[in-house]
Coordinates of C-alpha atoms in Angstrom, one line a residue:
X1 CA 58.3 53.3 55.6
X2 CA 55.2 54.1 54.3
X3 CA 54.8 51.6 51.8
X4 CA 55.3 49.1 54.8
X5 CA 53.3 50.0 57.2
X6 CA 50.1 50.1 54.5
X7 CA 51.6 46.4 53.3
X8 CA 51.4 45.3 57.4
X9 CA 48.3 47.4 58.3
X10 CA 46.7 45.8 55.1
X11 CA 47.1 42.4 56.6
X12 CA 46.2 43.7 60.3
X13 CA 49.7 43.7 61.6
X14 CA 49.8 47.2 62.6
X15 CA 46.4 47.8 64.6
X16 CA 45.1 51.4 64.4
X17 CA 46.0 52.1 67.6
X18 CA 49.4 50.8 67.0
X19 CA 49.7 53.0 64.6
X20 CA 48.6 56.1 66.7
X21 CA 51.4 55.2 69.4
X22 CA 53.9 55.6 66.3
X23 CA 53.2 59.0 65.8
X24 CA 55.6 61.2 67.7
X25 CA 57.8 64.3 67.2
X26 CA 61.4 64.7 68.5
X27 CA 63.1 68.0 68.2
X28 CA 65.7 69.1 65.8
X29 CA 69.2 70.0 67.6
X30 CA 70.3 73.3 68.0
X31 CA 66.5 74.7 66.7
X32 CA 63.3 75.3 68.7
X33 CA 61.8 72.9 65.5
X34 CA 60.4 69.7 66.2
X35 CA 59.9 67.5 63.2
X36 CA 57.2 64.3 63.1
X37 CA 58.0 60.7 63.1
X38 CA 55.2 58.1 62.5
X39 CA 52.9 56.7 59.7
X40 CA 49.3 58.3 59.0
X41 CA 46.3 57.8 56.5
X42 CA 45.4 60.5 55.0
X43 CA 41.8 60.4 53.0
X44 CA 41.7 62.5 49.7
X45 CA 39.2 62.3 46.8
X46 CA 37.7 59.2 47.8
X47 CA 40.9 57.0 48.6
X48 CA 43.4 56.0 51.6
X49 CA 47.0 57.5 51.4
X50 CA 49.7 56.5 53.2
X51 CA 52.2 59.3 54.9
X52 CA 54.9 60.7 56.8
X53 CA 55.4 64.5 57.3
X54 CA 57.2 66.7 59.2
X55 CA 57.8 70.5 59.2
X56 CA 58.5 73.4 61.0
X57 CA 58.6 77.0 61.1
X58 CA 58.8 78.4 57.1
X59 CA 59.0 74.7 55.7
X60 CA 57.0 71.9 55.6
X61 CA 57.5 68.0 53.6
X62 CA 55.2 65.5 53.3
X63 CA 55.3 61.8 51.6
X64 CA 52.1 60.3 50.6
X65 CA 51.5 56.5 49.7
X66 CA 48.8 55.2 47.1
X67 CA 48.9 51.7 47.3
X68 CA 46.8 50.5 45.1
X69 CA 48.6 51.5 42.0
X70 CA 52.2 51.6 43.9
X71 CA 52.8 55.3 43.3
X72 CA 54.6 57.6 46.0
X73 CA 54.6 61.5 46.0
X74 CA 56.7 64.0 48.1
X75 CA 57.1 67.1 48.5
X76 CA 59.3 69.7 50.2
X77 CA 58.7 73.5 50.3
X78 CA 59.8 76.4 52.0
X79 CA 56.9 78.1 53.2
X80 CA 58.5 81.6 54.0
X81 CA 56.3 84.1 53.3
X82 CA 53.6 82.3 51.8
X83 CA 50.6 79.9 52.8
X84 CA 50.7 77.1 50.8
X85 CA 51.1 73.5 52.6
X86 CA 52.5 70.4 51.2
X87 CA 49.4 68.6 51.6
X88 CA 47.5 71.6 49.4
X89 CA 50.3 70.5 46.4
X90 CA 49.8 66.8 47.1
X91 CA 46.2 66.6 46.6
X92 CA 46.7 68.9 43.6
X93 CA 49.4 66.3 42.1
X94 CA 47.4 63.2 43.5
X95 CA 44.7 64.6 41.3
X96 CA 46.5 64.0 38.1
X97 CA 47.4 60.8 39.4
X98 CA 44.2 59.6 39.7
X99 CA 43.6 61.0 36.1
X100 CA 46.2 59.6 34.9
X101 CA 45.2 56.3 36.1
X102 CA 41.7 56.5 35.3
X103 CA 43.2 55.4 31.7
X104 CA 45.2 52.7 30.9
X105 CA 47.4 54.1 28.0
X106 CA 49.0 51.3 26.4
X107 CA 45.8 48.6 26.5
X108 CA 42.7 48.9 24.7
X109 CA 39.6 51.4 26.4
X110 CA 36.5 53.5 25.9
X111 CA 37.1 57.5 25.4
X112 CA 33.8 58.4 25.2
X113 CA 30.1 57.3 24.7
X114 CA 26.8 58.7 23.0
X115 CA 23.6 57.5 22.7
X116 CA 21.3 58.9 19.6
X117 CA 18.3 59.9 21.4
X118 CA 18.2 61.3 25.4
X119 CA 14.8 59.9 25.6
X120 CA 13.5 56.1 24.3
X121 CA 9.5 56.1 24.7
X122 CA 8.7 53.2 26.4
X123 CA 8.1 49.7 24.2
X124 CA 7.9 51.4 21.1
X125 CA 11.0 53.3 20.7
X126 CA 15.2 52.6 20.2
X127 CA 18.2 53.9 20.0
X128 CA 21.9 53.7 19.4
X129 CA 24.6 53.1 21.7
X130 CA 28.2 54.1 20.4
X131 CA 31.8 53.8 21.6
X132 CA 34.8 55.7 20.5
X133 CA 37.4 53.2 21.9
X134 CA 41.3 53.6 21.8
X135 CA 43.8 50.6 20.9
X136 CA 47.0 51.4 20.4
X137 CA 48.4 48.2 19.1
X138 CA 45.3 47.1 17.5
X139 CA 44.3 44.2 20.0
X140 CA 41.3 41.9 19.4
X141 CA 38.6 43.6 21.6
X142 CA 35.1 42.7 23.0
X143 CA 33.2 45.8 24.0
X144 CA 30.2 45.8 25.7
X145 CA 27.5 48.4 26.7
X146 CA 25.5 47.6 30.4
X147 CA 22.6 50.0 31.0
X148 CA 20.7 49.6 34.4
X149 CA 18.6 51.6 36.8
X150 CA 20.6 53.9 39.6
X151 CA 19.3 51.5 42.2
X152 CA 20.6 48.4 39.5
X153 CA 17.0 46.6 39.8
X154 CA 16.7 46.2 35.9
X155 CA 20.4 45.4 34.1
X156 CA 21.3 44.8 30.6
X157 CA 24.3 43.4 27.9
X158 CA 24.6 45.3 24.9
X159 CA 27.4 43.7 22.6
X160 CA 28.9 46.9 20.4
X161 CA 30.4 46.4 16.8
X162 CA 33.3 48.2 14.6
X163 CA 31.5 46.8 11.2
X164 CA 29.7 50.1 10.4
X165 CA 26.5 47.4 10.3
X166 CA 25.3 48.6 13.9
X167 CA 24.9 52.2 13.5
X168 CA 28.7 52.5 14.5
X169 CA 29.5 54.3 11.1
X170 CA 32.0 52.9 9.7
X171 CA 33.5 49.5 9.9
X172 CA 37.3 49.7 11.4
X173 CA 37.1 53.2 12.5
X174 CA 37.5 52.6 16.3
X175 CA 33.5 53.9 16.8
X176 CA 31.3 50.2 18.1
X177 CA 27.7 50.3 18.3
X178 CA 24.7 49.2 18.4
X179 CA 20.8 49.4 19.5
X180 CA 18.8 48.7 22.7
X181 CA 15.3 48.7 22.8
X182 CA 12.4 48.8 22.8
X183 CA 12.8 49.0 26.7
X184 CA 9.2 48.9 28.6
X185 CA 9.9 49.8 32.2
X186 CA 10.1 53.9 32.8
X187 CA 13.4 54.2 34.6
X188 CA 16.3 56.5 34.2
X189 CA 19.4 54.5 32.7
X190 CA 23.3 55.5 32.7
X191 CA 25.7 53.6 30.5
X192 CA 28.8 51.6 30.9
X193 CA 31.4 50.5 28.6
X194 CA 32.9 47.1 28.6
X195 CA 36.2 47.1 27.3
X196 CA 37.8 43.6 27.3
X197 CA 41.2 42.7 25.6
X198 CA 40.8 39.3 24.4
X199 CA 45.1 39.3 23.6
X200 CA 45.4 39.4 27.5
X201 CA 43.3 39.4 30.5
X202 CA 42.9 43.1 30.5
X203 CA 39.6 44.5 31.4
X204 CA 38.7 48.7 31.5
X205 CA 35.2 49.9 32.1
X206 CA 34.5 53.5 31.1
X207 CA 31.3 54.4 34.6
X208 CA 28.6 56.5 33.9
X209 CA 29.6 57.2 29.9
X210 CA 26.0 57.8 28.9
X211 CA 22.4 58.6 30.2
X212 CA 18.9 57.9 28.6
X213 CA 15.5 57.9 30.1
X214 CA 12.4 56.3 29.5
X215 CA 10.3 58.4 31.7
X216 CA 8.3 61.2 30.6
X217 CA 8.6 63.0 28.6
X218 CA 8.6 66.0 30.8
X219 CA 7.1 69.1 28.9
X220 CA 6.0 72.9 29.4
X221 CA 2.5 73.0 30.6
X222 CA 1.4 76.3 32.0
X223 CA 3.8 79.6 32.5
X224 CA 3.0 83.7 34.4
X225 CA 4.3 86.4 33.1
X226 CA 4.8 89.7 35.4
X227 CA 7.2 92.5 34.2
X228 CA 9.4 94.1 37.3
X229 CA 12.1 96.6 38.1
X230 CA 14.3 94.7 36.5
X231 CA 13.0 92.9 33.7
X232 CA 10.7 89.7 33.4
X233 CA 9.6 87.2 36.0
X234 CA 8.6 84.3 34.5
X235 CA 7.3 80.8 36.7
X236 CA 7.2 77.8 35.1
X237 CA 5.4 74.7 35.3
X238 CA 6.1 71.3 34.1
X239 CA 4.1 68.3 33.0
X240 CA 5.2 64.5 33.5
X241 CA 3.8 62.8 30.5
X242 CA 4.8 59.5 32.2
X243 CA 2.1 56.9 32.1
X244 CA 4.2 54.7 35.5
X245 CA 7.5 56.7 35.7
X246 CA 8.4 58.9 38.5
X247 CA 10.8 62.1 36.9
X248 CA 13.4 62.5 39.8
X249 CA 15.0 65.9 40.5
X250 CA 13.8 68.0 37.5
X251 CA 15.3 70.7 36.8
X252 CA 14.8 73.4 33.9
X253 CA 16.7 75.5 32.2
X254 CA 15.6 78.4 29.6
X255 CA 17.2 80.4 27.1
X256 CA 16.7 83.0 24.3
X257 CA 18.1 84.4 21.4
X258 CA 16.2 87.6 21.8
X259 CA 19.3 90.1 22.2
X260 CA 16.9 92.7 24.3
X261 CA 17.2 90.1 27.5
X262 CA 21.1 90.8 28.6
X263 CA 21.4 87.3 31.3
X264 CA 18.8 85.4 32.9
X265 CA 19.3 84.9 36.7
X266 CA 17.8 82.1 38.6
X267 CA 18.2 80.0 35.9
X268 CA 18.1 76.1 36.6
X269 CA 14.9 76.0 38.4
X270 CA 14.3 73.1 40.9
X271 CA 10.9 71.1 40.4
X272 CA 11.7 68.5 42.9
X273 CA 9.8 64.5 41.8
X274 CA 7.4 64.9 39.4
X275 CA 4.6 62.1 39.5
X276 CA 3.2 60.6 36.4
X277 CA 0.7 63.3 34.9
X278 CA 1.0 65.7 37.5
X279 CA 1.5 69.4 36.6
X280 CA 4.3 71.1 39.1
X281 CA 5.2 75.0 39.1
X282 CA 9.2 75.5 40.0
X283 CA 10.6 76.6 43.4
X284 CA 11.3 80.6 43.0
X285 CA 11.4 82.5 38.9
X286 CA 13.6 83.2 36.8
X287 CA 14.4 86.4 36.2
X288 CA 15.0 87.6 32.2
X289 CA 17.0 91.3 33.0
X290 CA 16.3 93.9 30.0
X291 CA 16.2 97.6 30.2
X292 CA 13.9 97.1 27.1
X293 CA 11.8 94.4 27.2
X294 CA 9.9 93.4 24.3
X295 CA 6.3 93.2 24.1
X296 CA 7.0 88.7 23.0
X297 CA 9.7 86.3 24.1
X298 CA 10.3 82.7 22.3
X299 CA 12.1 80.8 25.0
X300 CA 13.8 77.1 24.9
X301 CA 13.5 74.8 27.4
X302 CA 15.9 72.7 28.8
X303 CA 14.9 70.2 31.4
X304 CA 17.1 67.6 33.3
X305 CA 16.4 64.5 35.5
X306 CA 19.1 63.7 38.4
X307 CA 21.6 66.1 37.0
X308 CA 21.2 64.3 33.2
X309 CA 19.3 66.3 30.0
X310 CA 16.6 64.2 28.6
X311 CA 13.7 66.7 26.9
X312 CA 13.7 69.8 25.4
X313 CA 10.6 72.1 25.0
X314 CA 9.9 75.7 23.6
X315 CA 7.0 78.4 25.0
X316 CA 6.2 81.7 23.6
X317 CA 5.6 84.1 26.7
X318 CA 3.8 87.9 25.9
X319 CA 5.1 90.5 27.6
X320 CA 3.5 93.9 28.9
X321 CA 0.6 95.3 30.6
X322 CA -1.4 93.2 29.5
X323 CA 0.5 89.8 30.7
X324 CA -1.4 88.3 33.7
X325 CA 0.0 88.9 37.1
X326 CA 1.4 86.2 39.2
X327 CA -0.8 85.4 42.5
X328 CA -1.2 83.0 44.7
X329 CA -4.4 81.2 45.7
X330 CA -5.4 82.4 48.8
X331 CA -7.3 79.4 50.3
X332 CA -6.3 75.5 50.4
X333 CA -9.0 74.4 47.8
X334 CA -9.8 70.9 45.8
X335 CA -11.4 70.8 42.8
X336 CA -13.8 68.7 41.5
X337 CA -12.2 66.1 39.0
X338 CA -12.8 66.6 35.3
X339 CA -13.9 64.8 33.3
X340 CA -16.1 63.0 35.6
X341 CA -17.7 59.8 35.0
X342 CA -14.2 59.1 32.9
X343 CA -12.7 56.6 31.1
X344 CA -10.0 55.3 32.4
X345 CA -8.2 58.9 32.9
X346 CA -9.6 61.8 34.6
X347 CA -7.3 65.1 36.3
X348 CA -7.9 66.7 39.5
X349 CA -6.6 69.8 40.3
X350 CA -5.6 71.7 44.1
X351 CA -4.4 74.7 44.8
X352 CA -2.4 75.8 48.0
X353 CA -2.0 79.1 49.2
X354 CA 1.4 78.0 51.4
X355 CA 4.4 75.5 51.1
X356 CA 2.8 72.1 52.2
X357 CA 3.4 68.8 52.9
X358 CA 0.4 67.6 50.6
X359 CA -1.1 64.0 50.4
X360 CA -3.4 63.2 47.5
X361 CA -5.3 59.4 47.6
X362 CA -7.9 57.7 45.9
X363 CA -9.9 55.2 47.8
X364 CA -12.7 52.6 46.8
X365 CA -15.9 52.3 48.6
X366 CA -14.6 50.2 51.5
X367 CA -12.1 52.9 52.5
X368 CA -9.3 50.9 50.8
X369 CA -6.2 53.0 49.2
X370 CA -6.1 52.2 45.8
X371 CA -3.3 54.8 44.6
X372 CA -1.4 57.3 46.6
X373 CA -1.3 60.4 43.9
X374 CA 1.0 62.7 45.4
X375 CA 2.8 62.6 49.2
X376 CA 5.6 65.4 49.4
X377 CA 6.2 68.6 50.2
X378 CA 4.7 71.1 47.5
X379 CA 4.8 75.3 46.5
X380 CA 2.2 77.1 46.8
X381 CA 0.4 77.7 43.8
X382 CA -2.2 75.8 41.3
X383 CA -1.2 71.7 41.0
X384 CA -2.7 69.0 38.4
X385 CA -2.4 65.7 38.9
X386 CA -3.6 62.5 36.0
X387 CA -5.1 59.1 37.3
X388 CA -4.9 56.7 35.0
X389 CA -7.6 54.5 37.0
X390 CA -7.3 51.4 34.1
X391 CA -6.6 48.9 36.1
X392 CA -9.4 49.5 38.6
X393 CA -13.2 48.6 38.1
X394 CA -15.5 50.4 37.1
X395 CA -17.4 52.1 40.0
X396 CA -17.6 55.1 42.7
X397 CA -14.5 56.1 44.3
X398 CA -12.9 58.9 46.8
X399 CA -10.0 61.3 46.3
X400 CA -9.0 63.2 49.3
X401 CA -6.6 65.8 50.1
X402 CA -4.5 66.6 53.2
X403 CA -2.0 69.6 53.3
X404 CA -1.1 70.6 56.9
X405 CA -4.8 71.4 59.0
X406 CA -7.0 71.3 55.2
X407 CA -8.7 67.9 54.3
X408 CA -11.3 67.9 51.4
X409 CA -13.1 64.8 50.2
X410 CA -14.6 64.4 46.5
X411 CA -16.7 61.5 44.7
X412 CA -15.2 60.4 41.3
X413 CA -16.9 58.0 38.8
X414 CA -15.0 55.4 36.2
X415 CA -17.6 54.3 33.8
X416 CA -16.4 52.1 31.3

């Protein structure tokens, strides 16, 4: 019944409202039970099932419908003295369905995927894609890896090899490879893997099997150190290296092998966007607990774009008395840019003594916008941004800064 009425309401012979008038319940002779009649959709991890339950006091039975791969699922239980419903147990076994299904077992597909470095500097640098594929009966396979943007503005074809010629080690041992780059735009890229089975007109693509970035790279700039109750307090900022490239939803992530810090809390620090040379401090610490801290720390750094690791990073931190103490500016101030006249880079720094919405511009003499530097919300604390002003002429220009009722103007010079 089920499998029906998704076959006519596929083809718009059952309307939705159609099917809402089939939904009834009739009782069940000789019981105060009812039990339900009628077809339903029923949404679960991202698809459409098709169902019929029913139920009463202490049971409950429900038939679900997935017809895009055929497969039905039911379930009876007697609920007496517990909570569990069928449609708790069905998702549960529709999960494994879905995993199940996410391979195709007896045809040729992609496991798993690598790429040699996280991040490829832009124009200058590659690196090597590899596929561990799986093929049963030894089928003539194609295998290609397509790396693209997350908005899919730039795209690429990578044809992988099993001839241990194209970094794949070696030849015939199900691993196909091979290199991309130099790539020039500054972009974060995931991977795809291609399989096609040239015996048949089977097709698999393995979604999202890799990530590289040519952003960045996204280092350690500036840290403060303050012992407490606790432990250590440590705020980080971050630099963006990027000459063009935008690093999206940073994250960082330390660690130690220092055996005096017991667990670090607050780890996974947000950063938000980071612009191209700008210099951000986290949102909140992190907190290194020790009933002993010791007087140095050498820390790694982890640090992640849109959820993916790209750069790594170490910082040596000194703790005790004499560590600075965090503070806060206390005043909205802008400094003057250094190095000014400059050629074609110069740095300006701000500092904001509250969470701000914070615009930074540069204008030419006719009041024009030339570059918007920064326009998003921003902690309080000290912020550095980079211009790289080397398409511009050379000449006088403004920078000014907004953040909520401050505005400051200052005069900058690129001499060349």
């Amino acid at each position: 019944l089920a499998r029906w009425s998704y076959l006519l309401h596929g083809d718009q012979v059952l309307s939705p409202a159609a099917m809402a008038q089939m939904r009834a319940t009739v009782p069940i002779p000789g019981t105060s039970l009812t039990y339900g009649l009628g077809i339903y959709t029923y949404p679960v991890l991202g698809k459409t099932l098709w169902g019929h339950d029913g139920g009463g006091l202490g049971f409950n039975s429900q038939t679900l419908y997935y017809g895009e791969r055929g497969t039905a699922l039911a379930v009876i239980i007697n609920q007496r003295g517990g909570t569990a419903w069928a449609g708790d147990i069905l998702t549960e076994l529709f999960r494994e369905v879905l995993a199940y299904y996410q391979f195709p077992h007896d045809h040729p597909y992609a496991l798993s995927s690598e790429v040699s470095i996280p991040f490829l500097a832009p124009g200058t640098e590659t690196l090597t894609v590899t596929a561990r594929l799986l093929n049963p009966e030894n089928r003539n396979v194609q295998v290609d890896a397509v790396y693209a943007t997350s908005d899919g503005s730039i795209s690429d074809t990578l044809r992988l090899f099993d001839d241990g010629l194209h970094g794949d080690s070696l030849a015939n041992d199900g691993i196909f490879g091979g290199t991309v780059g130099p790539v020039n735009p500054e972009f974060n890229y995931s991977v795809d893997i291609h399989t096609s089975d040239l015996d048949s007109a089977f097709s698999h693509v393995l979604e999202d099997a890799a990530h590289f970035t040519t952003v960045g790279p996204v280092v350690y700039a500036e840290h403060e150190v303050s012992l407490v109750a606790t432990g250590i307090s440590l705020i980080l900022r971050l630099r963006n290296e990027s000459s063009s490239g935008i690093a999206k939803d940073i994250k960082a992530r330390i660690a130690t092998s220092d055996t005096s810090i017991q667990n670090i809390l607050n780890n996974d620090r947000p950063f938000g966007n980071i612009a191209p040379g700008q210099v951000r401090q986290g949102v909140g610490n992190y907190l290194l607990r020790s009933e002993n801290p010791p007087s140095s720390l050498h820390l790694t750094l982890e640090i992640f774009s849109e959820g993916h690791s790209f750069w790594r990073d170490t910082l040596d931190i000194v703790v005790g008395l004499e560590a600075p103490v965090a503070e806060l500016p206390r005043k909205f101030e802008l400094s003057q840019n250094y190095p000014n006249p400059f050629n074609p880079v110069t740095t300006i720094e701000f500092f904001l003594p509250e969470n701000a919405y914070t615009s930074l511009r540069i204008y030419n003499l006719l009041g024009e916008v030339v570059e918007e530097l920064v326009g998003d919300d921003l902690p309080a604390g000290r912020h550095r941004y980079q211009w790289n002003a080397d398409r511009q002429a050379s000449g006088v220009y403004y920078y000014r800064l907004t953040a909520r009722k401050f505005s400051a103007v200052k005069k900058l010079v690129l001499l060349r």
